[in-house]
PDB file of C-alpha atoms in Angstrom:
ATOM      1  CA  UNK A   1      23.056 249.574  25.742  1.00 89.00           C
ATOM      2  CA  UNK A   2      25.374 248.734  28.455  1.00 93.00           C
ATOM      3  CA  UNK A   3      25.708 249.930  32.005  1.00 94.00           C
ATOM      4  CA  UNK A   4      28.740 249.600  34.310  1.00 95.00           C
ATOM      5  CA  UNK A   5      28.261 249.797  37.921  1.00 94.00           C
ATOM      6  CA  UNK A   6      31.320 249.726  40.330  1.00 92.00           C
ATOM      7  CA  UNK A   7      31.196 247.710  43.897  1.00 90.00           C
ATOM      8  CA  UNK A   8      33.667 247.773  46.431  1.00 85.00           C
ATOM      9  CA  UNK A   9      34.028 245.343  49.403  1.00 85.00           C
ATOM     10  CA  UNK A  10      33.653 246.833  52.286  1.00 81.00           C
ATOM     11  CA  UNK A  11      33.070 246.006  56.185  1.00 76.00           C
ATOM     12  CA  UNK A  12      29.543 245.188  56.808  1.00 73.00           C
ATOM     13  CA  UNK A  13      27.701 248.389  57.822  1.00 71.00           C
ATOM     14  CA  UNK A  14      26.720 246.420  60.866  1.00 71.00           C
ATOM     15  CA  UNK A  15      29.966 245.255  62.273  1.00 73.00           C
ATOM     16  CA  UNK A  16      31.343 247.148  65.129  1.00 78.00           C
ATOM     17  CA  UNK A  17      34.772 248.816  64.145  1.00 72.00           C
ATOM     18  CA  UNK A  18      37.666 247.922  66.056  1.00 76.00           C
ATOM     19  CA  UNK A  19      40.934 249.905  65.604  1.00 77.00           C
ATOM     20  CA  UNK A  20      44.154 247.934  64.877  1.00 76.00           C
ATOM     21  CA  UNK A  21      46.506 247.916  68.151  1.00 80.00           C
ATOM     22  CA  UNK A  22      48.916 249.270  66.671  1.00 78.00           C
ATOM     23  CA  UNK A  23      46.438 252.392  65.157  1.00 70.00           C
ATOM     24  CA  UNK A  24      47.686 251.860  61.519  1.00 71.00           C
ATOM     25  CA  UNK A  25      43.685 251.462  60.289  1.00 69.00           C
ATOM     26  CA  UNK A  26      40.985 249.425  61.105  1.00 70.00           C
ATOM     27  CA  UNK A  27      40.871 245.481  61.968  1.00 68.00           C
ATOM     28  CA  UNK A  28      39.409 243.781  59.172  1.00 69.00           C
ATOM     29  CA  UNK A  29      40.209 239.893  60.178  1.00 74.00           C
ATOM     30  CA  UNK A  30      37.530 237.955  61.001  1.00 72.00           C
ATOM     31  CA  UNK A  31      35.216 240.518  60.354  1.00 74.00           C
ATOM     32  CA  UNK A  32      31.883 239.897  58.073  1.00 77.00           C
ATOM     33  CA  UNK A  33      32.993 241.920  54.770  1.00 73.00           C
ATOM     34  CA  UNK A  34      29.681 242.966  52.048  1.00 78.00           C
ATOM     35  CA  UNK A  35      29.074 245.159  48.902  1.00 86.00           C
ATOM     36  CA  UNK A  36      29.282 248.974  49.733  1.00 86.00           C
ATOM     37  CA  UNK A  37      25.603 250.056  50.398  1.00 85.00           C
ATOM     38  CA  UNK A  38      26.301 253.096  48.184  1.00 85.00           C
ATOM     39  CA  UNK A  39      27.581 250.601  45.337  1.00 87.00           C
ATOM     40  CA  UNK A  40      24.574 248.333  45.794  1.00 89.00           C
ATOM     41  CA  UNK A  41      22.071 251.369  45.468  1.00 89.00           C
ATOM     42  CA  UNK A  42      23.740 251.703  41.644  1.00 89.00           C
ATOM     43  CA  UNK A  43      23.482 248.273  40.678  1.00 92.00           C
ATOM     44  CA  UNK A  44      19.696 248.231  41.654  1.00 91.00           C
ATOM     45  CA  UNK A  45      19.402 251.328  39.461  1.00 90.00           C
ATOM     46  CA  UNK A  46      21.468 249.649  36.682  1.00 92.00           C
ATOM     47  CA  UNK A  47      19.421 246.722  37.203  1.00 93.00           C
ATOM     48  CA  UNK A  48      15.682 248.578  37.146  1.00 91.00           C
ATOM     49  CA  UNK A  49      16.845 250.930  34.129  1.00 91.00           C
ATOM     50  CA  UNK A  50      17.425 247.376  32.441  1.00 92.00           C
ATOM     51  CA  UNK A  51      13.709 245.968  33.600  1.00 91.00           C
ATOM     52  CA  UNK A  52      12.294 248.412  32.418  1.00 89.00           C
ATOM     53  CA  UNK A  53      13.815 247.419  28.401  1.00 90.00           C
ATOM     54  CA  UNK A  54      16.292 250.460  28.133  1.00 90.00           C
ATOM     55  CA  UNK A  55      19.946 248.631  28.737  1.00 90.00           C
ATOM     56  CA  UNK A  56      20.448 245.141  27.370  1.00 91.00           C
ATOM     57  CA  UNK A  57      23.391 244.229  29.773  1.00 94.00           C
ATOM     58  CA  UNK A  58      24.472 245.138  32.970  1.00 94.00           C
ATOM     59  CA  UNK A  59      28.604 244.779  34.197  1.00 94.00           C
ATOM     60  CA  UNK A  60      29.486 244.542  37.534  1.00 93.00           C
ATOM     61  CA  UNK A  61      33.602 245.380  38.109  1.00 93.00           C
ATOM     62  CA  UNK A  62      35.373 245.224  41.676  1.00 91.00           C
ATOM     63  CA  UNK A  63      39.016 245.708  42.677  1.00 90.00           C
ATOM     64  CA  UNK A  64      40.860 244.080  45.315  1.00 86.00           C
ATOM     65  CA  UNK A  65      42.091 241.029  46.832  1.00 86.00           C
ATOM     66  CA  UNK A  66      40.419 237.840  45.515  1.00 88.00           C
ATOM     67  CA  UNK A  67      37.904 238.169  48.738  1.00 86.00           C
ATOM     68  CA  UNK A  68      36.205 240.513  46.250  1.00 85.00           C
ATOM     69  CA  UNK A  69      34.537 237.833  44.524  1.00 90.00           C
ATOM     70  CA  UNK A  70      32.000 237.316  46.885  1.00 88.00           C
ATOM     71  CA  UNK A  71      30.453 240.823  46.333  1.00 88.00           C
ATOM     72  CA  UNK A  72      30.630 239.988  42.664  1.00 91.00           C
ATOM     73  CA  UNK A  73      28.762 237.106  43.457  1.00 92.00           C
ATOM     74  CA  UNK A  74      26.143 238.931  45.251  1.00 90.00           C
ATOM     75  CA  UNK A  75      25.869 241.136  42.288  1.00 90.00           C
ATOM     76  CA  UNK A  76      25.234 238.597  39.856  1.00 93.00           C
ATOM     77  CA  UNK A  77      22.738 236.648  42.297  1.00 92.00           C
ATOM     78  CA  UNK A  78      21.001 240.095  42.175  1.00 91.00           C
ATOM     79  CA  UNK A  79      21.106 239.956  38.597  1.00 92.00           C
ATOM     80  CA  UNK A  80      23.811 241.410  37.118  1.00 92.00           C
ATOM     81  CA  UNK A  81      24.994 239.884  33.430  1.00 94.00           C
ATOM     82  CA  UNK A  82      28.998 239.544  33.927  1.00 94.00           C
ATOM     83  CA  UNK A  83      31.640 240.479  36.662  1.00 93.00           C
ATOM     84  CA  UNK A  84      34.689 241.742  36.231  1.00 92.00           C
ATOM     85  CA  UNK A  85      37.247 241.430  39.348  1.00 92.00           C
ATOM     86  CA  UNK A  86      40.858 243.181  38.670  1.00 91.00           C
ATOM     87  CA  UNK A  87      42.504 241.854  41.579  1.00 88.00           C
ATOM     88  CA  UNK A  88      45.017 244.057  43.689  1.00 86.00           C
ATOM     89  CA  UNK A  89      46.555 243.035  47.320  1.00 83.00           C
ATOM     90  CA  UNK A  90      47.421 246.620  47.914  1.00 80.00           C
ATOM     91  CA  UNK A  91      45.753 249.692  49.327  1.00 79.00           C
ATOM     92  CA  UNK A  92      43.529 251.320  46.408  1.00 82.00           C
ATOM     93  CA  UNK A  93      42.843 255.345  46.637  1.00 84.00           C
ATOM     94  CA  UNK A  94      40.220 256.926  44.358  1.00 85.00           C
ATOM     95  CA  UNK A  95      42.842 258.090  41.730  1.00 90.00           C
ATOM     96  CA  UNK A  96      44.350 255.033  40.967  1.00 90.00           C
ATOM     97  CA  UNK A  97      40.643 253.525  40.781  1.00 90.00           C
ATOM     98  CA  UNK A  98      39.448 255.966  38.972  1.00 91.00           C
ATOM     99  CA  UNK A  99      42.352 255.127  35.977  1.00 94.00           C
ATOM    100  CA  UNK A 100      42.243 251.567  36.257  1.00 92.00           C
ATOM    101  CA  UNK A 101      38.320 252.158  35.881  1.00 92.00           C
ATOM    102  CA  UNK A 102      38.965 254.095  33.090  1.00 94.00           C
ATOM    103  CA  UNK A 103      41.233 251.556  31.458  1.00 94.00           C
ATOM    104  CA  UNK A 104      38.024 249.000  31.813  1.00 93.00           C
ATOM    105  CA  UNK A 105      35.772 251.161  30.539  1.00 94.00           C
ATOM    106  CA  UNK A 106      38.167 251.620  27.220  1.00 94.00           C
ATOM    107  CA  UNK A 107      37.602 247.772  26.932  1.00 93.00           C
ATOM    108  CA  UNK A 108      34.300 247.296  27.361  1.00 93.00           C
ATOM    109  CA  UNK A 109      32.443 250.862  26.311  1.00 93.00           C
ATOM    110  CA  UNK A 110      29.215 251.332  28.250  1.00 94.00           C
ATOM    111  CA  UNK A 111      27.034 253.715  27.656  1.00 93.00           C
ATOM    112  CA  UNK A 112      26.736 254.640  31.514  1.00 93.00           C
ATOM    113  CA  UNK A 113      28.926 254.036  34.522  1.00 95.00           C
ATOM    114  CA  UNK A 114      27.259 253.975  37.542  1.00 94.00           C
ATOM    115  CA  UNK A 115      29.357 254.168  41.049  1.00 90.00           C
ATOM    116  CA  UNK A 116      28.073 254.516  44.896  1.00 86.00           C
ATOM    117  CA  UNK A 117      28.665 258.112  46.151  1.00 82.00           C
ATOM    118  CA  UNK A 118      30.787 257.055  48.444  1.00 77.00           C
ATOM    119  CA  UNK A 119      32.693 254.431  50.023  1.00 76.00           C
ATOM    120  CA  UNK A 120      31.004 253.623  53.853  1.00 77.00           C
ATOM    121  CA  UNK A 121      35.224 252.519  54.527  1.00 75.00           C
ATOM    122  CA  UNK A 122      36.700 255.643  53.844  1.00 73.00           C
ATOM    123  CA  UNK A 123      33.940 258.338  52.810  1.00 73.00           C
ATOM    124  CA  UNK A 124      36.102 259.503  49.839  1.00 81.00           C
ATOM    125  CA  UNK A 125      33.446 260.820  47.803  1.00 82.00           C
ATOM    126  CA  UNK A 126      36.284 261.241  44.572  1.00 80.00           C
ATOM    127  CA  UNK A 127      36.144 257.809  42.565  1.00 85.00           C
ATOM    128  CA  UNK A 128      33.243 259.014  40.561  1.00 87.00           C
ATOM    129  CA  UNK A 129      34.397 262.333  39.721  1.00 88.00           C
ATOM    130  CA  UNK A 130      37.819 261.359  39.004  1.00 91.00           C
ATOM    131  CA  UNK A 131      37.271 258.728  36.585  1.00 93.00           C
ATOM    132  CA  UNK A 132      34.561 261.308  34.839  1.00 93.00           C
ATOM    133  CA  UNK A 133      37.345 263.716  34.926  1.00 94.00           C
ATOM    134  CA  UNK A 134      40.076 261.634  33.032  1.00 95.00           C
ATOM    135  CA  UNK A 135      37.536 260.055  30.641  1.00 94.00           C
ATOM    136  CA  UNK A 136      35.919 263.376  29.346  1.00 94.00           C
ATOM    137  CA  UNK A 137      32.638 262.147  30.287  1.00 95.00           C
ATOM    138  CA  UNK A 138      29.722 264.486  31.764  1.00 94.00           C
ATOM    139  CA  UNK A 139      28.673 263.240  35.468  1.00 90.00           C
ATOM    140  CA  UNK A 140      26.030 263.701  37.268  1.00 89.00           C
ATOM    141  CA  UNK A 141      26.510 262.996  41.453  1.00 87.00           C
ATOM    142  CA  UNK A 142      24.532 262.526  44.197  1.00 87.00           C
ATOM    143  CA  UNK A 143      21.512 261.326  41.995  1.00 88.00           C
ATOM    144  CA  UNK A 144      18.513 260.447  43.649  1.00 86.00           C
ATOM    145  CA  UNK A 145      16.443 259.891  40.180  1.00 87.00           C
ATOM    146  CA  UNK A 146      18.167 258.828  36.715  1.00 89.00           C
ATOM    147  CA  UNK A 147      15.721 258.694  33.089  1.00 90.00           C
ATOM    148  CA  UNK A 148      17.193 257.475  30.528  1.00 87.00           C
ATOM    149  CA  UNK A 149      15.913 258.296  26.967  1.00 87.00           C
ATOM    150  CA  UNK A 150      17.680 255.772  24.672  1.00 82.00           C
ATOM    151  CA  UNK A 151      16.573 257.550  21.799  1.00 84.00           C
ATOM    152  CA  UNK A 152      18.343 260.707  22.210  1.00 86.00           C
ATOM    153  CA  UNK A 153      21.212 259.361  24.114  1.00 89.00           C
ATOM    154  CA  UNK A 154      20.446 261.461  27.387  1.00 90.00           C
ATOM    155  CA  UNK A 155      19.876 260.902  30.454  1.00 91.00           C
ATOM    156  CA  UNK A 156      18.006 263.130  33.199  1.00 92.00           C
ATOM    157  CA  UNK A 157      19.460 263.149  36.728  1.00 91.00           C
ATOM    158  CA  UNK A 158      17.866 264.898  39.624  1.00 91.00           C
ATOM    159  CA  UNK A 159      20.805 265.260  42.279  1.00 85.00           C
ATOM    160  CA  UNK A 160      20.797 266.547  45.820  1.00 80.00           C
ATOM    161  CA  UNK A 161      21.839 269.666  46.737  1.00 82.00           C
ATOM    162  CA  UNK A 162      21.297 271.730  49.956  1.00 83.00           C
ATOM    163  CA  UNK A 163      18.626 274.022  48.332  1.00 81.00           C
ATOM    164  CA  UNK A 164      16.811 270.541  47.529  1.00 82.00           C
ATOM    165  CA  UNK A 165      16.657 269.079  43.627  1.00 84.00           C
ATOM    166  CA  UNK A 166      19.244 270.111  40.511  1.00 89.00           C
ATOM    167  CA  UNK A 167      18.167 268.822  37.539  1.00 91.00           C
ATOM    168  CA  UNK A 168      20.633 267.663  35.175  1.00 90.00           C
ATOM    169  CA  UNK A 169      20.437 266.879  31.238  1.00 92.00           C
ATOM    170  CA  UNK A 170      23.773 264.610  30.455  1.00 92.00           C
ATOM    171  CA  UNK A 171      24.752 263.663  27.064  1.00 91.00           C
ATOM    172  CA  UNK A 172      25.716 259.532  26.916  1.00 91.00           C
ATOM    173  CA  UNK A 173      27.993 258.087  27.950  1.00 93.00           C
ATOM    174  CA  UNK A 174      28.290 259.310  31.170  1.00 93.00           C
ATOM    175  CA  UNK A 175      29.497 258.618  35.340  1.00 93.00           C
ATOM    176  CA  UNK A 176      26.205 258.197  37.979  1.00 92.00           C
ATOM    177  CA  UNK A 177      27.116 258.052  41.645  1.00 89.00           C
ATOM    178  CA  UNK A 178      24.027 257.250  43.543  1.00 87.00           C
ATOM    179  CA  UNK A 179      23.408 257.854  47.646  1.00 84.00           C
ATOM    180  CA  UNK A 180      21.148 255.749  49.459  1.00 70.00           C
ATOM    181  CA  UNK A 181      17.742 256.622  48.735  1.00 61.00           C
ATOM    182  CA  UNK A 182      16.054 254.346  51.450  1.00 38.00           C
ATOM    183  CA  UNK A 183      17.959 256.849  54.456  1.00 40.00           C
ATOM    184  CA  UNK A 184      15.676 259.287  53.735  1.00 42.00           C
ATOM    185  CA  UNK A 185      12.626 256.778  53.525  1.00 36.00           C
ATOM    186  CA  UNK A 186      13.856 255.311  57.131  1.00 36.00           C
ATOM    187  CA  UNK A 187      14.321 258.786  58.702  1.00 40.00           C
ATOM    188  CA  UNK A 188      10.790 260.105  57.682  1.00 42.00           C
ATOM    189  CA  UNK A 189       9.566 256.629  59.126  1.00 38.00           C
ATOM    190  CA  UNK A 190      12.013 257.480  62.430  1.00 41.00           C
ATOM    191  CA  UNK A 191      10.218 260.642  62.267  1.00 45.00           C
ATOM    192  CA  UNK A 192       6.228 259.857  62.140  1.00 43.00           C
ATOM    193  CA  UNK A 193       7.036 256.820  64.875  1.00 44.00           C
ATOM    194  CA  UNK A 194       8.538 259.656  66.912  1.00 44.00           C
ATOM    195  CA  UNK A 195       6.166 262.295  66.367  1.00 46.00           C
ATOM    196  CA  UNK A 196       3.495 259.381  67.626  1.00 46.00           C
ATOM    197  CA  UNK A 197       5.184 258.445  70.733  1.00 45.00           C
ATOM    198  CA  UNK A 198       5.324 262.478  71.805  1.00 46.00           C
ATOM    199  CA  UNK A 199       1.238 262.834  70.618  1.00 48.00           C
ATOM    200  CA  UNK A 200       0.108 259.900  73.075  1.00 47.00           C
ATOM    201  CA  UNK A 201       2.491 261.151  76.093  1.00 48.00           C
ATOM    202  CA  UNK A 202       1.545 264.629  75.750  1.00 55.00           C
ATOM    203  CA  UNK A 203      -2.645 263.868  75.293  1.00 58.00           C
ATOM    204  CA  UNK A 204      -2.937 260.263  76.864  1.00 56.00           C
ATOM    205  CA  UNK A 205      -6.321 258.916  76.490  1.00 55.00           C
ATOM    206  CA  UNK A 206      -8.870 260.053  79.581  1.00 52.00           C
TER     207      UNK A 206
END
């Protein structure tokens, strides 16, 4: 079984953003670039669901300029199997992504794609379903838990909603996007430090 995750190279989410002078987008010279967080959270899942015995290879595929290569590289250090880089010097929106994906995955027929959310560059949000869309494939979004049962070529997604959990059942192959899990693991660790603090100022010891 083989999974295909999508990474796009974006400004580190670390860097402060400086607008261009003359406001046409952002300044992205001399500025520390890195693998969209959202992207990286889908190649860990490609790479656990492959741990645990259930894919046998794992694809990593980035378009851009040839800058890109050093987020593929970070992808295979983190283990992925191959790396794909279609190289473009122009602007890339979500459709034309989402067809040149498409064209990729024609080639080299995964059984899952796996994409970040979102991009932290442009907060699109589309790729994922677009690409879905024009292959025919089921998707499942916003996952925040994916089992895969090889057997019965399915996989389970539980996805985020604003009532809480949707639980999906998705024939293979089929399009993942993936949010960043560990937010919610930081904010609940935000939240106990915080909840601390206010405990010892409001009762300080006598």
């Amino acid at each position: 079984m083989k999974i295909m995750v999508a990474i796009k190279r974006v400004v580190d989410y670390a860097v402060k953003i400086r607008v261009k002078p003359d406001k046409t987008g952002v300044e992205t010279k001399n500025v520390k670039m890195s693998m969209n967080p959202f992207c990286e959270i889908g190649l860990e899942e490609a790479l656990r669901i492959k741990e645990s015995g259930l894919a046998t290879e794992v694809v990593a595929v980035s378009l851009g300029p040839s800058q890109c290569v050093d987020s593929l590289r970070t992808g295979l250090a983190m283990g992925a199997d191959r790396a794909i880089h279609v190289e473009a010097n122009c602007d890339l929106y979500p459709l034309p992504v989402a067809k040149i994906l498409k064209k990729l995955v024609q080639i080299e027929n995964p059984h899952l794609l796996f994409l970040g959310k979102q991009a932290i560059d442009d907060d699109c949000n589309q790729t994922g379903q677009m690409v879905a869309g024009l292959l025919g494939w089921p998707q499942g979004t916003f996952a925040s838990k994916v089992v895969l049962d090889k057997e019965k070529q399915i996989v389970t997604v539980d996805r985020e909603v604003d009532g809480g959990l949707e639980t999906l059942c998705l024939d293979l192959p089929a399009v993942i996007t993936l949010p960043v899990k560990s937010l919610a693991i930081h904010l609940n660790v935000c939240l106990v430090s915080f909840t601390a603090h206010v405990s010892a100022f409001l009762n300080p010891p006598v």
